[in-house]
PDB file of C-alpha atoms in Angstrom:
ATOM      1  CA  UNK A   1    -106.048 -75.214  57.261  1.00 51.00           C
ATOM      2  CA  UNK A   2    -104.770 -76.134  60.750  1.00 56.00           C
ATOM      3  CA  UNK A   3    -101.105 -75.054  61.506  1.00 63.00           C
ATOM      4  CA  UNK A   4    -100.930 -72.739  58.301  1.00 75.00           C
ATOM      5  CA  UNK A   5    -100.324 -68.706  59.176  1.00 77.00           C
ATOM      6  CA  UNK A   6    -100.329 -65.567  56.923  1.00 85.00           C
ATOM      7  CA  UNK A   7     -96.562 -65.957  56.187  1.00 83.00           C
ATOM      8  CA  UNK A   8     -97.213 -69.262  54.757  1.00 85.00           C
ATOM      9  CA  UNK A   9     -99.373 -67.522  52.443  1.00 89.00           C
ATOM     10  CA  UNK A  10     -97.108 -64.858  51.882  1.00 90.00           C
ATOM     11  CA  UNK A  11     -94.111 -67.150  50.977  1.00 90.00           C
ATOM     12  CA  UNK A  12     -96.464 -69.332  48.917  1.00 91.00           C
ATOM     13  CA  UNK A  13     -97.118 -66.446  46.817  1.00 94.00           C
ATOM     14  CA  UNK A  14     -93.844 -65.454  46.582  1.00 93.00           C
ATOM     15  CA  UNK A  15     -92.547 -68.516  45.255  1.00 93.00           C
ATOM     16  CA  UNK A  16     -95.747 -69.144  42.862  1.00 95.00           C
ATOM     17  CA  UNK A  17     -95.102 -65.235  41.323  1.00 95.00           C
ATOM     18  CA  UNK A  18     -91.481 -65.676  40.450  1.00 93.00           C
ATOM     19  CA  UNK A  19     -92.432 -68.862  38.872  1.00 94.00           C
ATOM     20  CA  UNK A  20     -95.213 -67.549  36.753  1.00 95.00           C
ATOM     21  CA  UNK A  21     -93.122 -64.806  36.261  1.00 93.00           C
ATOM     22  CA  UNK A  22     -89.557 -66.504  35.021  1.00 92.00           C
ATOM     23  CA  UNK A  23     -91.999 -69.144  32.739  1.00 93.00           C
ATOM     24  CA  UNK A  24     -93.678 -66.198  30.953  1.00 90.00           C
ATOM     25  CA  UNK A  25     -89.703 -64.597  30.240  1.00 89.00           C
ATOM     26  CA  UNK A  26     -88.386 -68.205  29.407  1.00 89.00           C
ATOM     27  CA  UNK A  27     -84.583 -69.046  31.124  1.00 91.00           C
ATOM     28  CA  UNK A  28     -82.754 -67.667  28.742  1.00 89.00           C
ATOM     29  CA  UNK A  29     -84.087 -64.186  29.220  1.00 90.00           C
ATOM     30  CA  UNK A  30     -83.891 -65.109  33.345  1.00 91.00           C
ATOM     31  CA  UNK A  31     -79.966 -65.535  32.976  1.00 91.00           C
ATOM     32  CA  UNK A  32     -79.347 -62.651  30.629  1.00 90.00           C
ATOM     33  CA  UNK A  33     -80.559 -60.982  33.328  1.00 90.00           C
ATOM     34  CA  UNK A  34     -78.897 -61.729  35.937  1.00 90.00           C
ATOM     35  CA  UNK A  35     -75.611 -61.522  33.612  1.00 91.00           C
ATOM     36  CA  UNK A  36     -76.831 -58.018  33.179  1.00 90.00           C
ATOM     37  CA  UNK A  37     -76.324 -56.879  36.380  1.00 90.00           C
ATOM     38  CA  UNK A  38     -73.072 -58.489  37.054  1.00 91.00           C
ATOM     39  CA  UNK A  39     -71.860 -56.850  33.521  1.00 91.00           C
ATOM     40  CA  UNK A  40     -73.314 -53.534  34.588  1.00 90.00           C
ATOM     41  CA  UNK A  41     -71.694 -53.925  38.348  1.00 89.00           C
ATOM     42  CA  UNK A  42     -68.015 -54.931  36.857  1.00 90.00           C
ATOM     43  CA  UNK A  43     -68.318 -51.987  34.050  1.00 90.00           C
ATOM     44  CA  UNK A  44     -68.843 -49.363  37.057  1.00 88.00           C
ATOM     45  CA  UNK A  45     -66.618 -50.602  38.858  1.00 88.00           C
ATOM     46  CA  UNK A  46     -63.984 -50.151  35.820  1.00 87.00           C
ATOM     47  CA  UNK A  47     -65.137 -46.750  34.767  1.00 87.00           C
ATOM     48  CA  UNK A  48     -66.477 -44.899  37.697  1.00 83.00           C
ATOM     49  CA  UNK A  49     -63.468 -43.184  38.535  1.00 84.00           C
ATOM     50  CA  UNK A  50     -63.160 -42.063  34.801  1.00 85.00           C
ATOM     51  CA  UNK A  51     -66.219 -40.517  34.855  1.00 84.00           C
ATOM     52  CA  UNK A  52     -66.454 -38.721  38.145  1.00 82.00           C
ATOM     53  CA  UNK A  53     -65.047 -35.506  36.746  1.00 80.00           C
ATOM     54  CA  UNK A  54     -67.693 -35.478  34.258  1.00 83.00           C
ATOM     55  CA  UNK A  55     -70.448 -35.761  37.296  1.00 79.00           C
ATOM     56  CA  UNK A  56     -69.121 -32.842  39.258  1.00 78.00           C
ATOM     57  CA  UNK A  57     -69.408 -30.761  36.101  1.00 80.00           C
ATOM     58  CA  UNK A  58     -72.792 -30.948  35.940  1.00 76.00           C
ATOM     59  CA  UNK A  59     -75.285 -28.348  36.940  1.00 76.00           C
ATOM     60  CA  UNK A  60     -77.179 -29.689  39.575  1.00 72.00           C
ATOM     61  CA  UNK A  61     -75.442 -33.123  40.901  1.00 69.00           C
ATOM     62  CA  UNK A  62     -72.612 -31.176  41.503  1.00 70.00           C
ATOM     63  CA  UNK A  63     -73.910 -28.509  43.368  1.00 70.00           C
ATOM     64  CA  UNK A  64     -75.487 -31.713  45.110  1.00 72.00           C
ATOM     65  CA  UNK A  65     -72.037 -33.417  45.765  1.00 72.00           C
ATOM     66  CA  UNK A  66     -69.914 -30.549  46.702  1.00 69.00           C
ATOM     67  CA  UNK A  67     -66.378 -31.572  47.070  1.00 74.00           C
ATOM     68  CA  UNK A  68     -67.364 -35.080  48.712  1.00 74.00           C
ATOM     69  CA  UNK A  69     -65.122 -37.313  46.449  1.00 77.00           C
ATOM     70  CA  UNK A  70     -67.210 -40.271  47.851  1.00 79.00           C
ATOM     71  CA  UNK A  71     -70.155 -39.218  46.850  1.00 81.00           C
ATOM     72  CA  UNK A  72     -69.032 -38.324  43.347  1.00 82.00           C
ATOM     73  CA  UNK A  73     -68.050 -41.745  43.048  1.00 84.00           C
ATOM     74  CA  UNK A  74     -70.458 -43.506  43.927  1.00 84.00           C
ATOM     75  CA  UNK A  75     -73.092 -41.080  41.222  1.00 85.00           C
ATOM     76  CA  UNK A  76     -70.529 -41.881  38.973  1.00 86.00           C
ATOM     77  CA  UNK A  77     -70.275 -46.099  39.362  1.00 88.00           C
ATOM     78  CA  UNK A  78     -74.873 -45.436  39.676  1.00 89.00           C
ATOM     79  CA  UNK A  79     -74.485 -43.725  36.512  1.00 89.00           C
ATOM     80  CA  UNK A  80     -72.431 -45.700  34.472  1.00 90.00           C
ATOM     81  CA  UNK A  81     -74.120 -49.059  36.497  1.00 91.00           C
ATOM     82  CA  UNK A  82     -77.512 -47.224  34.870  1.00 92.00           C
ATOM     83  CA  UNK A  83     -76.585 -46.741  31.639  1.00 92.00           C
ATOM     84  CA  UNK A  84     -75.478 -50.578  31.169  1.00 91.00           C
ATOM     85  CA  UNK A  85     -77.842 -52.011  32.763  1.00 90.00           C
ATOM     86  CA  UNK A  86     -80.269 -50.027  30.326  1.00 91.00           C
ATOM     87  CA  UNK A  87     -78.123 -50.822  27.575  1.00 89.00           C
ATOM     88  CA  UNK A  88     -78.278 -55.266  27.961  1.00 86.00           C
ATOM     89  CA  UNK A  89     -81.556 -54.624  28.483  1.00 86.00           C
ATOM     90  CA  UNK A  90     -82.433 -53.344  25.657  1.00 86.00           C
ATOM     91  CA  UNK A  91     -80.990 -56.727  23.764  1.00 84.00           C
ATOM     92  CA  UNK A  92     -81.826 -58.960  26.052  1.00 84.00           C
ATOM     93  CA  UNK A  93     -85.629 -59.522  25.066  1.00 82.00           C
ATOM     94  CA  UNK A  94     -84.925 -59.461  21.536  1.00 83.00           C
ATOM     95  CA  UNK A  95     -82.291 -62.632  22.201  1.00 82.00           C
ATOM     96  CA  UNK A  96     -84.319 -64.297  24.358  1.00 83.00           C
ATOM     97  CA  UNK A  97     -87.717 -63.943  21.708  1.00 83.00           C
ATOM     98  CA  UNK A  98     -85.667 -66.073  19.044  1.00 85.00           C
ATOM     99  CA  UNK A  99     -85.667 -68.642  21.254  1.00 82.00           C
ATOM    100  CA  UNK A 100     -88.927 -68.511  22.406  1.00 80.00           C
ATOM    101  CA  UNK A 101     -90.057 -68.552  18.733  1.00 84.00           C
ATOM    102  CA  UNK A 102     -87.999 -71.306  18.163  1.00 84.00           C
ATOM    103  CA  UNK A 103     -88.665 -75.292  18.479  1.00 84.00           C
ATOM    104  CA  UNK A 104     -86.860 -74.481  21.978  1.00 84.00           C
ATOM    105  CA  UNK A 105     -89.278 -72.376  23.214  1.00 85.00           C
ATOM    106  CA  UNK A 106     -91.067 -74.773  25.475  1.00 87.00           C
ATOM    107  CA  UNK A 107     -87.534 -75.742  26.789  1.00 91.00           C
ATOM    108  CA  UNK A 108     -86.911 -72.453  27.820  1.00 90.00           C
ATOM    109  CA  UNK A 109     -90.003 -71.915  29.186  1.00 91.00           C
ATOM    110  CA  UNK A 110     -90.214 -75.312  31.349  1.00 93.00           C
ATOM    111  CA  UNK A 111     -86.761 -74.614  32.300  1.00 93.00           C
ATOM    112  CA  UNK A 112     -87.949 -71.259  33.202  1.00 92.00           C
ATOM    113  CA  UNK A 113     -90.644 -72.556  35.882  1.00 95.00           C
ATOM    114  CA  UNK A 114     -88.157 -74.195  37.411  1.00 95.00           C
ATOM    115  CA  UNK A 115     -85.958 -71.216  37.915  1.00 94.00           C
ATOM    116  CA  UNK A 116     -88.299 -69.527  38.840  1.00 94.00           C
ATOM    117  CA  UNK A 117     -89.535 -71.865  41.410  1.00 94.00           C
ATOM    118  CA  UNK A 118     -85.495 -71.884  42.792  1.00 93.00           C
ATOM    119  CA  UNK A 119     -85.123 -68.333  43.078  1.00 92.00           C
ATOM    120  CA  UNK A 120     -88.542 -68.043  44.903  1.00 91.00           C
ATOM    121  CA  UNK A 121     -87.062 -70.272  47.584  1.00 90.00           C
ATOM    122  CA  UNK A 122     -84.127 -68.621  47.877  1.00 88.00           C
ATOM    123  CA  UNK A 123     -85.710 -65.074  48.357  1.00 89.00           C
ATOM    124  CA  UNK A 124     -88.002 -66.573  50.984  1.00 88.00           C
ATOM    125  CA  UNK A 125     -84.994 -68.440  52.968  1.00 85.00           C
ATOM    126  CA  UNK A 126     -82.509 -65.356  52.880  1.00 81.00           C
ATOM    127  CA  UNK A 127     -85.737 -63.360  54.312  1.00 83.00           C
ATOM    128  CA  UNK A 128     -85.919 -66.071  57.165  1.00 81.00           C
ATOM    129  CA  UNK A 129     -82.163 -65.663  57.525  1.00 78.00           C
ATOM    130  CA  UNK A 130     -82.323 -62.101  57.793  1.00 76.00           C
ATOM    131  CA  UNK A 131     -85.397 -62.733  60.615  1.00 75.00           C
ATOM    132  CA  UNK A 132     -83.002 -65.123  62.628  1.00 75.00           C
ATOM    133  CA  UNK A 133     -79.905 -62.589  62.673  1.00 72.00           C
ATOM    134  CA  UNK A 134     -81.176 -58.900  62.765  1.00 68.00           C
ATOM    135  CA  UNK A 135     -84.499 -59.624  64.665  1.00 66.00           C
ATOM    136  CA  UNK A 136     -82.931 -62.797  67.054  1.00 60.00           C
ATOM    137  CA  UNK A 137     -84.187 -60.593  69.908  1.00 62.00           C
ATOM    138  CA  UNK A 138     -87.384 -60.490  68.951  1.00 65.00           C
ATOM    139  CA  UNK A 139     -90.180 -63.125  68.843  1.00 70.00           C
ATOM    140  CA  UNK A 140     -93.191 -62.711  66.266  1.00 71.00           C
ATOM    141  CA  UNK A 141     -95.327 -65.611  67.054  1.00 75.00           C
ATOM    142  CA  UNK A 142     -97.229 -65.610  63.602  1.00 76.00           C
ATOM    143  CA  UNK A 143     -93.618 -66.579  61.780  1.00 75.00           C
ATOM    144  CA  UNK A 144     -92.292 -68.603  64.510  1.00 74.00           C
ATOM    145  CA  UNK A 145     -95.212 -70.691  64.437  1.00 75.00           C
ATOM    146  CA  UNK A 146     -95.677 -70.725  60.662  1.00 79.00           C
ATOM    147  CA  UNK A 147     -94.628 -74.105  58.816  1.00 81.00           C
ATOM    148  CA  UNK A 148     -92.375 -72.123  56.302  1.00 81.00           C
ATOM    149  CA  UNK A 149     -90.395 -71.461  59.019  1.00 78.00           C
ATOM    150  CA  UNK A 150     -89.762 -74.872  60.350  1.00 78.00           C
ATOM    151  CA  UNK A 151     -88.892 -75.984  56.743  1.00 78.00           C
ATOM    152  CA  UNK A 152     -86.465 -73.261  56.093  1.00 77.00           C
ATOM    153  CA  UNK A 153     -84.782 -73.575  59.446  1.00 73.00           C
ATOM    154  CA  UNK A 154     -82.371 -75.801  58.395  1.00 70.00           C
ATOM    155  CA  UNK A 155     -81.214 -74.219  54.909  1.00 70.00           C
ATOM    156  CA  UNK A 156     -81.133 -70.786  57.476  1.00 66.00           C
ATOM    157  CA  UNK A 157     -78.850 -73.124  59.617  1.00 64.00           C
ATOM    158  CA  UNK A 158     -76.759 -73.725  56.498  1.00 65.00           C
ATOM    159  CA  UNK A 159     -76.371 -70.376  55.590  1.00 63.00           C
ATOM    160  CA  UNK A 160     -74.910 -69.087  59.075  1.00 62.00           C
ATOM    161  CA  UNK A 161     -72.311 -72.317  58.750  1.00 64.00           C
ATOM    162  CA  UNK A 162     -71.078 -70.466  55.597  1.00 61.00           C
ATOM    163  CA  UNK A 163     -69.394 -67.440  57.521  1.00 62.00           C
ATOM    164  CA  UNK A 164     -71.826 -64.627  55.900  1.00 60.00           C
ATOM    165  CA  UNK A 165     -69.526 -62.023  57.966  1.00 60.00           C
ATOM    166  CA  UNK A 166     -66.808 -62.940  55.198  1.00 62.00           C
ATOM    167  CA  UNK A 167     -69.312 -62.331  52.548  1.00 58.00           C
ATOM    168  CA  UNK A 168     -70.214 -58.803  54.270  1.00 59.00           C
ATOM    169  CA  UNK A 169     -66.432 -58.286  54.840  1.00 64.00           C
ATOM    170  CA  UNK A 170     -65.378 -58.779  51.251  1.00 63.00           C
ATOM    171  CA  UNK A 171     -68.519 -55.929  50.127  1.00 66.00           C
ATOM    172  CA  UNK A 172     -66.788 -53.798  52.679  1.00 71.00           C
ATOM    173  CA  UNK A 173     -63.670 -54.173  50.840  1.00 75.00           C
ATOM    174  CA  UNK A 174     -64.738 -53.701  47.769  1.00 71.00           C
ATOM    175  CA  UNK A 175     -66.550 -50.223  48.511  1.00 70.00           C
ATOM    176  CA  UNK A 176     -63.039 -49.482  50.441  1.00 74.00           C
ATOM    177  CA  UNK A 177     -61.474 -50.011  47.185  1.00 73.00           C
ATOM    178  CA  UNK A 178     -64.125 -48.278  44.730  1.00 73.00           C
ATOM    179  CA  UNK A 179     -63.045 -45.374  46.932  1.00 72.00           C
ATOM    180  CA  UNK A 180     -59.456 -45.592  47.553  1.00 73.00           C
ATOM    181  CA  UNK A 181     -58.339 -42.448  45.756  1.00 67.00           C
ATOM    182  CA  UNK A 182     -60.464 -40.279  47.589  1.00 71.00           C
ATOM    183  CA  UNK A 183     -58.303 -40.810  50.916  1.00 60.00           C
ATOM    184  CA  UNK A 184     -54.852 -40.955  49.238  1.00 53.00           C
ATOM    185  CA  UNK A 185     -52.711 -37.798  49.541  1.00 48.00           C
ATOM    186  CA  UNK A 186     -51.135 -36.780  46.300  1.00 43.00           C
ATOM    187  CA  UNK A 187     -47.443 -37.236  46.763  1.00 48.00           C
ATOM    188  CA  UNK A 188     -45.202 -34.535  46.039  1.00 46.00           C
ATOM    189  CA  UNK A 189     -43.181 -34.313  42.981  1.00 45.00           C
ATOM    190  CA  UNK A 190     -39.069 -33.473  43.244  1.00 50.00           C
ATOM    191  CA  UNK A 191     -37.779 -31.672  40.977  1.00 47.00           C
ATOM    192  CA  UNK A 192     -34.517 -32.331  39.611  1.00 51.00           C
ATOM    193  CA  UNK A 193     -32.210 -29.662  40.349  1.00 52.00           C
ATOM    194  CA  UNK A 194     -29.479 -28.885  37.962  1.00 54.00           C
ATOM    195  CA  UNK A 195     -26.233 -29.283  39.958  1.00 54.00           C
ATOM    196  CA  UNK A 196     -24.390 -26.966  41.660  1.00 53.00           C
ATOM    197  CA  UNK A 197     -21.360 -24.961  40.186  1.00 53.00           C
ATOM    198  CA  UNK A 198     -20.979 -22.968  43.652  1.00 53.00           C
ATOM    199  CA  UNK A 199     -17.223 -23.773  44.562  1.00 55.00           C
ATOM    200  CA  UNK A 200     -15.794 -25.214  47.730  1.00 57.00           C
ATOM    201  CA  UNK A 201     -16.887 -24.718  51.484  1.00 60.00           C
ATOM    202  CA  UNK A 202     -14.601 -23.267  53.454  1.00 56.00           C
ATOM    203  CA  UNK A 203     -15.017 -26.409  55.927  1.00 60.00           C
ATOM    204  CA  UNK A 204     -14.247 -28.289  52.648  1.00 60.00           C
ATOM    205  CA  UNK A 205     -10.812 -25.929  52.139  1.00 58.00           C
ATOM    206  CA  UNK A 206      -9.833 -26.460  55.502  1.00 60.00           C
ATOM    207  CA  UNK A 207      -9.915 -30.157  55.057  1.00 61.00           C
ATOM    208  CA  UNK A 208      -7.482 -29.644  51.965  1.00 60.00           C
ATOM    209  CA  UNK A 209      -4.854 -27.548  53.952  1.00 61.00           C
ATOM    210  CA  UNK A 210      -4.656 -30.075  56.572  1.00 57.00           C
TER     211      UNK A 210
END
């Protein structure tokens, strides 16, 4: 077909396989997903810093880490991010097949196409943002000439209205915060010092007499 290119292929693919794919796992199962990882991300966040001390003590990650306190960190918020993300997974399909067995199930499943057909889309135009801003200098003819990206031009357009330095800012602060600790000094502790029972000065006695 006249005016079609390889990456108009490639994106039709794209968005045809996450279809397929979220109408065979239904939308309920989609969403539990995607709660899934934000659960996992804000649980690692909580409870990376209480588990770091059990990372260095293993055998051979921390041998790996060394005294880098970043780096224990951030095996510590992977491992705990890990282990929930394995855990809502494991409940997640068995949720999501009661309602595909139910009188809901071609609900879900319709509803599912859709998502699937949104998310698709999505993936392709943040690819065809991340063509415009990292690789501005250069000029592949094959996707500058391709039809997908005259039709995601303008939701690319959109996206660089919506400041997505901020976005990249706030993820900076967030890591900066994760790990804090590591570049905070421990502040010294005064004792309290039982008080004195030495007597006067003698600048103090001097003081008297006059």
């Amino acid at each position: 077909m006249e005016g079609f290119t390889v990456v108009d292929a490639v994106v039709a693919v794209v968005i045809v396989l996450s279809a397929l794919l979220a109408y065979s796992r239904g939308l309920v199962r989609e969403l539990m997903a995607i709660a899934g990882w934000v659960a996992a991300t804000v649980l690692a966040f909580i409870f990376a810093d209480q588990i770091q001390p059990m990372i260095r003590s293993l055998p051979v990650v921390g041998d790996f880490i060394g005294d880098s306190c970043e780096l224990s960190i951030i095996a510590a918020f992977a491992a705990v991010f890990a282990v929930a993300l394995l855990v809502v997974s494991l409940f997640t399909p068995l949720f999501s097949s009661v309602i595909q067995r139910s009188r809901l199930g071609g609900l879900d499943q319709a509803l599912g196409f859709l998502f699937g057909v949104a998310r698709g889309l999505l993936l392709v135009a943040v690819c065809f943002f991340l063509y415009d801003t990292v690789l501005s200098a250069q000029d592949i003819a094959m996707i500058d000439d391709s039809r997908a990206a005259r039709v995601f031009g303008q939701f690319t357009g959109e996206l660089e209205e919506q400041d997505p330095e901020a976005a990249l800012g706030w993820v900076t602060t967030q890591y900066e915060q994760l790990v804090g600790e590591c570049g905070t000094p421990a502040e010294p502790v005064e004792a309290d010092l039982p008080p004195s029972d030495e007597g006067p000065t003698l600048d103090e006695i001097d003081e008297q007499q006059q």
